[in-house]
Amino acid sequence: MWRRVASLSPLISSSISSYLNQAAYKFKIWESFTTDIPTQAKGGLFSKGKAPFITFVLGGPGSGKGTQCAKIVNNFGFKHLSAGELLRREIASNSEYGAMILNTIKEGKIVPSEVTVKLIQKEMESSDSRRFLIDGFPRTEENRIAFEKITGAEPDLVIFFDCPQEEMVKRVLNRNEINAVGTVDEIFEQVRPVFAGKLIG
Ligand code: C5P
Ligand code: MG
């Protein structure tokens, strides 16, 4: 299995490094062709019968990933899972891993793959959907390997919203990022219109 994924693997990792460097600029899709039936069928994602259709969605902030995910959900009936969101939910639930996840995110590091994969797996197993958009995952090659190992499933598609840094910054600026250089009052004059007209009562 992962026949194509074996050659896909360097593609994924190089895409991730360009995603992290935010240097390249294309919309890329890879399809992984699975030739074998996954072997880890017992009691896992495959136990419900029909194998899930899994899409990994990658892209930086401002890449349009979130917008396109919403469209994919609406058009194709996917269940959208965001790895970052699942981790934040886990923090909020005060679970056994909450504090560790919080510290890891605060430090800007990647949460141990096993923890993230298990959260994703739990969501997939409790969902009625068989189509999953997994957003913000994998962030590392280790993430990808752990996903395959733990779930026994492979992505059917990998979509990478590869956007030049300049364009992403422009888009993020349009989300009211404020130029924070200046005096307190100068900066507040930029902040004020963001709220003006939006607050009622
Ligand atoms: O994708 P998002 O920006 O929401 O992720 C927030 C944080 O969650 C990341 O900065 C990282 O610390 C953590 N994360 C992770 N592994 C992932 C996705 C997110 O550790 N696969
Ligand atoms: Mg996010």
Short mmCIF file of N, CA and C in Angstrom, two decimals, residues 2-72:
data_model
loop_
_atom_site.label_atom_id
_atom_site.label_comp_id
_atom_site.label_asym_id
_atom_site.label_seq_id
_atom_site.Cartn_x
_atom_site.Cartn_y
_atom_site.Cartn_z
N TRP A 2 0.32 2.37 -0.01
CA TRP A 2 1.07 3.62 -0.14
C TRP A 2 2.03 3.54 -1.30
N ARG A 3 1.63 2.71 -2.32
CA ARG A 3 2.55 2.54 -3.43
C ARG A 3 2.96 3.90 -3.98
N ARG A 4 1.96 4.68 -4.29
CA ARG A 4 2.26 6.02 -4.78
C ARG A 4 2.70 6.93 -3.63
N VAL A 5 2.21 6.60 -2.48
CA VAL A 5 2.50 7.45 -1.33
C VAL A 5 3.97 7.37 -0.95
N ALA A 6 4.59 6.21 -1.25
CA ALA A 6 6.02 6.11 -0.98
C ALA A 6 6.73 7.21 -1.77
N SER A 7 6.32 7.38 -3.02
CA SER A 7 6.94 8.46 -3.77
C SER A 7 6.27 9.78 -3.44
N LEU A 8 5.10 9.67 -2.85
CA LEU A 8 4.38 10.88 -2.46
C LEU A 8 5.02 11.50 -1.22
N SER A 9 5.58 10.62 -0.41
CA SER A 9 6.13 11.08 0.87
C SER A 9 7.10 12.26 0.75
N PRO A 10 8.11 12.17 -0.14
CA PRO A 10 8.98 13.35 -0.24
C PRO A 10 8.22 14.57 -0.73
N LEU A 11 7.19 14.33 -1.57
CA LEU A 11 6.38 15.45 -2.04
C LEU A 11 5.69 16.12 -0.88
N ILE A 12 5.12 15.29 -0.01
CA ILE A 12 4.41 15.86 1.13
C ILE A 12 5.40 16.62 2.00
N SER A 13 6.54 16.01 2.27
CA SER A 13 7.44 16.72 3.18
C SER A 13 8.02 17.96 2.52
N SER A 14 8.26 17.90 1.20
CA SER A 14 8.79 19.13 0.60
C SER A 14 7.71 20.19 0.55
N SER A 15 6.46 19.73 0.38
CA SER A 15 5.38 20.72 0.38
C SER A 15 5.27 21.36 1.74
N ILE A 16 5.47 20.55 2.76
CA ILE A 16 5.37 21.10 4.11
C ILE A 16 6.51 22.09 4.35
N SER A 17 7.72 21.77 3.87
CA SER A 17 8.77 22.74 4.14
C SER A 17 8.53 24.02 3.35
N SER A 18 7.96 23.89 2.13
CA SER A 18 7.70 25.15 1.43
C SER A 18 6.52 25.87 2.07
N TYR A 19 5.63 25.08 2.65
CA TYR A 19 4.50 25.67 3.38
C TYR A 19 5.04 26.42 4.60
N LEU A 20 6.00 25.80 5.26
CA LEU A 20 6.57 26.47 6.42
C LEU A 20 7.40 27.68 5.99
N ASN A 21 8.13 27.53 4.88
CA ASN A 21 8.91 28.67 4.39
C ASN A 21 8.02 29.65 3.64
N GLN A 22 6.83 29.19 3.31
CA GLN A 22 5.86 29.98 2.56
C GLN A 22 6.49 30.57 1.30
N ALA A 23 7.17 29.73 0.56
CA ALA A 23 7.92 30.25 -0.57
C ALA A 23 7.28 29.96 -1.92
N ALA A 24 6.54 28.92 -2.02
CA ALA A 24 6.03 28.55 -3.34
C ALA A 24 4.59 29.04 -3.51
N TYR A 25 4.02 28.76 -4.65
CA TYR A 25 2.75 29.43 -4.87
C TYR A 25 1.73 28.70 -5.74
N LYS A 26 1.59 27.47 -5.65
CA LYS A 26 0.57 26.85 -6.49
C LYS A 26 -0.42 26.06 -5.67
N PHE A 27 -1.52 25.79 -6.29
CA PHE A 27 -2.52 24.94 -5.68
C PHE A 27 -2.19 23.53 -6.15
N LYS A 28 -1.99 22.67 -5.23
CA LYS A 28 -1.52 21.34 -5.63
C LYS A 28 -2.43 20.26 -5.08
N ILE A 29 -2.62 19.28 -5.85
CA ILE A 29 -3.40 18.14 -5.38
C ILE A 29 -2.63 16.87 -5.70
N TRP A 30 -2.56 16.04 -4.73
CA TRP A 30 -2.01 14.72 -4.99
C TRP A 30 -3.07 13.69 -4.69
N GLU A 31 -3.08 12.70 -5.51
CA GLU A 31 -4.00 11.62 -5.25
C GLU A 31 -3.16 10.42 -4.91
N SER A 32 -3.50 9.74 -3.86
CA SER A 32 -2.73 8.55 -3.57
C SER A 32 -3.54 7.34 -4.02
N PHE A 33 -2.90 6.50 -4.76
CA PHE A 33 -3.56 5.31 -5.24
C PHE A 33 -3.22 4.14 -4.35
N THR A 34 -4.22 3.59 -3.79
CA THR A 34 -3.97 2.46 -2.91
C THR A 34 -4.27 1.19 -3.69
N THR A 35 -3.34 0.29 -3.67
CA THR A 35 -3.56 -0.94 -4.42
C THR A 35 -3.96 -2.08 -3.50
N ASP A 36 -3.68 -1.94 -2.24
CA ASP A 36 -4.01 -3.02 -1.31
C ASP A 36 -5.13 -2.57 -0.39
N ILE A 37 -5.84 -3.55 0.13
CA ILE A 37 -6.81 -3.25 1.18
C ILE A 37 -6.00 -3.02 2.45
N PRO A 38 -6.24 -1.93 3.15
CA PRO A 38 -5.48 -1.71 4.39
C PRO A 38 -5.64 -2.88 5.35
N THR A 39 -4.59 -3.17 6.03
CA THR A 39 -4.57 -4.38 6.85
C THR A 39 -5.16 -4.20 8.24
N GLN A 40 -5.23 -2.94 8.70
CA GLN A 40 -5.62 -2.70 10.08
C GLN A 40 -7.14 -2.58 10.21
N ALA A 41 -7.86 -3.55 9.70
CA ALA A 41 -9.31 -3.38 9.61
C ALA A 41 -10.04 -3.58 10.93
N LYS A 42 -9.42 -4.31 11.84
CA LYS A 42 -10.18 -4.73 13.02
C LYS A 42 -10.51 -3.61 14.00
N GLY A 43 -11.78 -3.38 14.19
CA GLY A 43 -12.23 -2.46 15.22
C GLY A 43 -11.91 -1.00 14.98
N GLY A 44 -11.28 -0.68 13.87
CA GLY A 44 -10.88 0.69 13.64
C GLY A 44 -11.81 1.39 12.67
N LEU A 45 -11.22 2.30 11.91
CA LEU A 45 -12.01 3.10 10.98
C LEU A 45 -12.72 2.28 9.93
N PHE A 46 -12.21 1.10 9.68
CA PHE A 46 -12.78 0.30 8.61
C PHE A 46 -13.83 -0.67 9.10
N SER A 47 -14.04 -0.67 10.41
CA SER A 47 -14.94 -1.67 10.97
C SER A 47 -16.40 -1.38 10.63
N LYS A 48 -16.69 -0.11 10.26
CA LYS A 48 -18.08 0.23 9.94
C LYS A 48 -18.46 -0.23 8.55
N GLY A 49 -17.55 -0.85 7.88
CA GLY A 49 -17.87 -1.33 6.54
C GLY A 49 -17.12 -0.53 5.50
N LYS A 50 -17.81 0.44 4.94
CA LYS A 50 -17.22 1.20 3.84
C LYS A 50 -16.00 2.00 4.31
N ALA A 51 -14.92 1.90 3.55
CA ALA A 51 -13.71 2.63 3.92
C ALA A 51 -13.95 4.13 3.81
N PRO A 52 -13.35 4.90 4.71
CA PRO A 52 -13.52 6.35 4.64
C PRO A 52 -12.77 6.94 3.45
N PHE A 53 -13.22 8.10 2.99
CA PHE A 53 -12.49 8.86 1.98
C PHE A 53 -11.83 10.03 2.70
N ILE A 54 -10.52 9.98 2.74
CA ILE A 54 -9.78 10.94 3.57
C ILE A 54 -9.00 11.94 2.72
N THR A 55 -9.19 13.21 3.04
CA THR A 55 -8.43 14.26 2.36
C THR A 55 -7.65 15.06 3.40
N PHE A 56 -6.37 15.19 3.17
CA PHE A 56 -5.56 16.07 4.00
C PHE A 56 -5.53 17.44 3.32
N VAL A 57 -5.77 18.48 4.09
CA VAL A 57 -5.75 19.84 3.52
C VAL A 57 -4.69 20.67 4.23
N LEU A 58 -3.76 21.17 3.44
CA LEU A 58 -2.66 21.96 4.00
C LEU A 58 -2.62 23.34 3.38
N GLY A 59 -2.11 24.30 4.13
CA GLY A 59 -1.96 25.65 3.60
C GLY A 59 -1.77 26.63 4.75
N GLY A 60 -1.08 27.71 4.49
CA GLY A 60 -0.80 28.69 5.53
C GLY A 60 -1.99 29.58 5.82
N PRO A 61 -1.86 30.42 6.85
CA PRO A 61 -2.92 31.38 7.14
C PRO A 61 -3.07 32.34 5.96
N GLY A 62 -4.30 32.56 5.52
CA GLY A 62 -4.52 33.45 4.38
C GLY A 62 -4.40 32.74 3.04
N SER A 63 -4.19 31.44 3.07
CA SER A 63 -4.04 30.69 1.81
C SER A 63 -5.39 30.39 1.17
N GLY A 64 -6.48 30.62 1.91
CA GLY A 64 -7.80 30.33 1.37
C GLY A 64 -8.27 28.94 1.74
N LYS A 65 -7.48 28.28 2.55
CA LYS A 65 -7.78 26.90 2.94
C LYS A 65 -9.14 26.79 3.65
N GLY A 66 -9.37 27.67 4.62
CA GLY A 66 -10.61 27.61 5.39
C GLY A 66 -11.83 27.84 4.52
N THR A 67 -11.73 28.82 3.62
CA THR A 67 -12.83 29.16 2.72
C THR A 67 -13.15 27.98 1.81
N GLN A 68 -12.10 27.40 1.26
CA GLN A 68 -12.31 26.27 0.34
C GLN A 68 -12.82 25.04 1.08
N CYS A 69 -12.37 24.85 2.30
CA CYS A 69 -12.86 23.71 3.09
C CYS A 69 -14.37 23.83 3.27
N ALA A 70 -14.84 25.03 3.57
CA ALA A 70 -16.28 25.23 3.76
C ALA A 70 -17.02 24.90 2.48
N LYS A 71 -16.45 25.27 1.35
CA LYS A 71 -17.10 24.98 0.06
C LYS A 71 -17.10 23.48 -0.23
N ILE A 72 -16.02 22.84 0.11
CA ILE A 72 -15.93 21.39 -0.12
C ILE A 72 -16.98 20.68 0.74
#
